[in-house]
Amino acid sequence: MTTTVRDGLRQEVLEANLAIPQVGLATLTWGNVSGIDREAGLFVIKPSGVPYEDLTLDHLVTVRLSDGAVVGGDLRPSTDTETHRCLYLAFPSIGGVTHTHSTHAVAFAQARRDIPVLGTTHADTFNGPIPCTPDLTPEQCATDYEYNTGRVIVDMLREDDGKAAEVPAALVANHGPFTWGPTARKSLEHAIICEAVADIALRTLALIPSGPPPRHLLDRHYTRKHGPDAYYGNPEMATSAMSSIGELPSTRRSAST
């Protein structure tokens, strides 16, 4: 069985992890990104507790999707690895997962509230509220806690891969946001947007309790960016809004260079 992933995946995961503090999503080491090679049945993730400023390609950990076994790397993987693995197993369309403890999204998670759709900024990316899970039970915390953290997200979404694609984010109650996308980089982009709309929502709710805008307006904003009739942007000019983030000096590529 192979223990190597496709070319470029490790570099993408490294760059996405290094961008977490760059875009203000983490304090200390509070965040991680992974990316998956589904053909190989492996995913790559940040090691546990390694400061971002020290992180290199050599530190990344490769994990087997089927059973969670570490098959590459000398360090322990992120403690959230089993949550990432649960999401990958449940939703075949996703290629990357990001978890952070960003301030405003965590505030909603700790209040155990969905992030409501209060305007078009939210609707541009998320086709509905960003949902918050129920509390984990004592049994879920006592055994296989990290896998069960993913399980409550999956159960909340009812294993609906289409819904996971339309709202590529969830809040784990009392914990924080997990976001995903077709690539590691895209999952990080969704984490950035999740935090931004959480911040905007908190400011809006502080001004006035607000109901949702008209559904037709929200639908218009979502469908102009997503689906067969999308017309936003110029794909030939840039593949991602993240294209300007995480372009790293070659010295970060390995611990030995």
Coordinates of C-alpha atoms in Angstrom, one line a residue:
M1 CA 0.0 0.0 0.0
T2 CA 1.3 3.4 -0.9
T3 CA 2.5 5.8 1.8
T4 CA 3.1 8.8 -0.5
V5 CA 0.7 11.5 -1.8
R6 CA 0.4 13.2 -5.1
D7 CA 2.8 15.9 -6.0
G8 CA 2.1 19.3 -4.6
L9 CA -0.3 18.2 -1.8
R10 CA 2.2 18.5 1.0
Q11 CA 3.3 22.0 -0.2
E12 CA -0.3 23.1 -0.4
V13 CA -1.0 21.9 3.1
L14 CA 2.1 23.6 4.5
E15 CA 1.2 26.9 2.8
A16 CA -2.4 26.7 4.1
N17 CA -1.2 26.1 7.7
L18 CA 1.3 28.9 7.5
A19 CA -1.4 31.3 6.3
I20 CA -3.6 30.7 9.4
P21 CA -1.7 33.2 11.6
Q22 CA -1.0 35.4 8.6
V23 CA -4.7 36.1 8.1
G24 CA -5.4 36.4 11.9
L25 CA -7.2 33.1 12.5
A26 CA -5.1 31.7 15.3
T27 CA -3.5 32.5 18.6
L28 CA -0.4 30.4 19.4
T29 CA -0.9 27.1 17.6
W30 CA -4.7 27.0 17.7
G31 CA -5.5 25.8 14.2
N32 CA -4.7 23.2 11.6
V33 CA -5.3 22.4 7.9
S34 CA -5.3 19.0 6.1
G35 CA -5.5 17.9 2.5
I36 CA -6.4 14.5 1.1
D37 CA -5.2 12.4 -1.8
R38 CA -8.2 10.2 -2.2
E39 CA -6.6 8.0 -4.9
A40 CA -3.9 7.1 -2.4
G41 CA -6.3 6.9 0.5
L42 CA -4.1 9.3 2.5
F43 CA -4.3 12.8 4.0
V44 CA -1.6 15.2 5.2
I45 CA -2.0 17.3 8.3
K46 CA -0.2 19.7 10.6
P47 CA 1.6 18.1 13.6
S48 CA 0.4 18.7 17.1
G49 CA 1.6 21.8 18.9
V50 CA 4.3 22.9 16.4
P51 CA 4.5 26.7 16.2
Y52 CA 3.7 28.0 12.8
E53 CA 7.0 29.9 12.5
D54 CA 8.9 26.6 12.9
L55 CA 6.7 24.5 10.6
T56 CA 8.3 22.9 7.5
L57 CA 7.4 20.2 5.0
D58 CA 9.4 17.7 7.0
H59 CA 7.1 18.2 10.0
L60 CA 3.9 17.3 8.2
V61 CA 2.2 14.0 9.1
T62 CA 0.7 11.6 6.6
V63 CA -2.3 9.6 7.8
R64 CA -4.2 6.7 6.3
L65 CA -7.8 7.5 5.7
S66 CA -9.2 4.0 6.3
D67 CA -8.0 3.5 9.9
G68 CA -6.2 6.7 11.0
A69 CA -2.7 5.1 11.1
V70 CA 0.3 7.4 10.8
V71 CA 2.2 6.3 7.7
G72 CA 4.6 9.2 7.2
G73 CA 6.3 11.7 9.5
D74 CA 8.2 11.6 12.8
L75 CA 5.8 13.8 14.9
R76 CA 2.4 13.3 16.4
P77 CA -0.4 14.5 14.1
S78 CA -2.8 17.2 15.2
T79 CA -5.1 16.2 18.0
D80 CA -8.0 17.1 15.6
T81 CA -6.8 14.5 13.1
E82 CA -9.7 12.1 13.8
T83 CA -12.2 14.9 13.3
H84 CA -10.7 15.6 9.9
R85 CA -10.8 11.8 9.1
C86 CA -14.4 11.6 10.0
L87 CA -15.4 14.4 7.7
Y88 CA -13.3 12.9 4.8
L89 CA -15.1 9.6 5.3
A90 CA -18.5 11.1 5.4
F91 CA -18.2 13.6 2.5
P92 CA -16.4 12.3 -0.6
S93 CA -16.5 15.7 -2.3
I94 CA -14.2 17.4 0.2
G95 CA -10.5 17.6 -0.4
G96 CA -9.4 19.8 2.5
V97 CA -10.4 20.6 6.1
T98 CA -9.5 23.6 8.3
H99 CA -10.1 24.0 12.0
T100 CA -9.4 27.2 13.9
H101 CA -10.3 28.9 17.2
S102 CA -11.0 32.3 15.5
T103 CA -12.5 34.7 17.9
H104 CA -15.9 35.6 16.4
A105 CA -16.8 32.2 15.1
V106 CA -15.9 30.7 18.5
A107 CA -18.1 33.2 20.2
F108 CA -21.1 31.8 18.3
A109 CA -19.9 28.2 19.1
Q110 CA -19.7 29.0 22.8
A111 CA -23.1 30.6 22.7
R112 CA -24.3 27.4 20.9
R113 CA -25.8 29.5 18.1
D114 CA -25.8 29.2 14.4
I115 CA -24.2 32.1 12.5
P116 CA -27.3 33.6 10.9
V117 CA -27.6 34.8 7.3
L118 CA -28.0 38.6 7.8
G119 CA -26.8 39.8 4.4
T120 CA -25.3 39.2 1.0
T121 CA -21.7 38.9 2.3
H122 CA -22.7 35.7 4.0
A123 CA -24.9 34.5 1.1
D124 CA -22.0 34.9 -1.4
T125 CA -20.4 31.8 0.1
F126 CA -22.8 30.0 2.5
N127 CA -26.3 29.0 1.2
G128 CA -27.8 29.1 4.7
P129 CA -26.8 29.6 8.3
I130 CA -23.6 28.1 9.5
P131 CA -25.0 25.5 11.9
C132 CA -23.9 24.8 15.4
T133 CA -23.9 21.2 16.6
P134 CA -25.6 19.8 19.7
D135 CA -23.4 19.3 22.8
L136 CA -21.4 16.1 22.8
T137 CA -22.6 13.6 25.3
P138 CA -20.5 12.4 28.3
E139 CA -20.0 9.1 26.4
Q140 CA -18.9 10.8 23.2
C141 CA -16.3 12.8 25.2
A142 CA -15.1 9.8 27.2
T143 CA -14.3 7.6 24.2
D144 CA -13.1 8.5 20.7
Y145 CA -13.7 12.2 21.5
E146 CA -12.0 13.7 18.4
Y147 CA -13.8 11.2 16.0
N148 CA -17.1 12.0 17.7
T149 CA -16.5 15.7 17.3
G150 CA -16.6 15.0 13.5
R151 CA -19.5 12.6 14.0
V152 CA -21.8 15.3 15.5
I153 CA -21.1 17.5 12.5
V154 CA -21.9 14.6 10.1
D155 CA -25.0 13.7 12.0
M156 CA -26.2 17.3 12.0
L157 CA -25.8 17.5 8.2
R158 CA -27.4 14.0 7.9
E159 CA -24.6 12.8 5.7
D160 CA -25.9 15.0 2.9
D161 CA -22.9 15.7 0.8
G162 CA -24.8 18.3 -1.2
K163 CA -25.6 20.3 1.9
A164 CA -22.0 20.0 3.0
A165 CA -21.0 21.6 -0.4
E166 CA -23.5 24.5 -0.1
V167 CA -22.6 25.4 3.5
P168 CA -19.0 24.2 3.8
A169 CA -18.7 25.1 7.5
A170 CA -20.0 24.1 10.9
L171 CA -19.5 25.1 14.5
V172 CA -18.9 22.5 17.1
A173 CA -20.8 23.6 20.2
N174 CA -18.5 25.2 22.9
H175 CA -15.5 24.5 20.6
G176 CA -15.2 26.3 17.3
P177 CA -15.4 26.2 13.5
F178 CA -14.5 23.5 11.1
T179 CA -14.6 24.4 7.4
W180 CA -13.9 22.3 4.2
G181 CA -13.6 22.6 0.5
P182 CA -12.4 20.8 -2.6
T183 CA -8.8 21.6 -1.7
A184 CA -6.9 22.5 1.5
R185 CA -6.5 26.1 0.3
K186 CA -10.2 26.4 -0.4
S187 CA -11.0 25.1 3.1
L188 CA -8.8 27.8 4.5
E189 CA -10.6 30.4 2.4
H190 CA -13.9 29.2 3.8
A191 CA -12.4 29.6 7.3
I192 CA -11.5 33.2 6.6
I193 CA -15.0 33.9 5.3
C194 CA -16.6 32.1 8.2
E195 CA -14.7 34.3 10.7
A196 CA -15.5 37.5 8.7
V197 CA -19.3 36.8 8.6
A198 CA -19.3 35.9 12.3
D199 CA -17.7 39.2 13.1
I200 CA -20.2 41.1 10.9
A201 CA -23.2 39.1 12.4
L202 CA -22.1 40.0 15.9
R203 CA -21.9 43.7 15.1
T204 CA -25.2 43.6 13.3
L205 CA -27.0 41.8 16.2
A206 CA -25.4 44.3 18.6
L207 CA -27.1 47.2 16.7
I208 CA -30.5 45.6 16.3
P209 CA -32.0 42.1 16.5
S210 CA -32.4 41.3 12.9
G211 CA -34.3 38.8 10.8
P212 CA -33.0 37.4 7.6
P213 CA -33.1 39.5 4.4
P214 CA -35.4 38.5 1.5
R215 CA -34.8 35.0 0.4
H216 CA -34.7 36.0 -3.3
L217 CA -31.8 38.4 -2.6
L218 CA -29.8 35.8 -0.8
D219 CA -30.4 33.2 -3.5
R220 CA -29.3 35.7 -6.2
H221 CA -26.0 36.3 -4.4
Y222 CA -25.3 32.6 -3.9
T223 CA -26.2 31.5 -7.4
R224 CA -24.1 34.2 -9.1
K225 CA -21.0 32.5 -7.6
H226 CA -22.1 28.9 -7.5
G227 CA -23.8 26.4 -9.8
P228 CA -24.3 26.2 -13.5
D229 CA -25.4 29.8 -14.0
A230 CA -22.6 31.4 -12.0
Y231 CA -21.0 34.4 -13.6
Y232 CA -18.9 36.0 -10.8
G233 CA -15.2 36.5 -11.4
N234 CA -12.7 35.7 -14.2
P235 CA -11.4 32.2 -13.7
E236 CA -8.7 32.6 -16.2
M237 CA -7.1 35.4 -14.1
A238 CA -7.0 33.6 -10.7
T239 CA -7.9 30.1 -9.4
S240 CA -8.6 31.3 -5.8
A241 CA -9.0 34.4 -3.7
M242 CA -6.2 32.8 -1.7
S243 CA -3.7 33.0 -4.6
S244 CA -1.9 35.9 -3.0
I245 CA -1.6 34.2 0.4
G246 CA 1.0 31.8 1.5
E247 CA 3.7 32.2 -1.2
L248 CA 6.6 31.0 0.9
P249 CA 10.3 31.4 0.7
S250 CA 12.1 28.2 -0.4
T251 CA 13.7 27.9 3.0
R252 CA 10.3 26.7 4.4
R253 CA 10.1 23.7 2.1
S254 CA 12.1 21.4 4.4
A255 CA 13.8 21.4 7.7
S256 CA 17.2 20.7 6.1
T257 CA 17.4 23.6 3.6

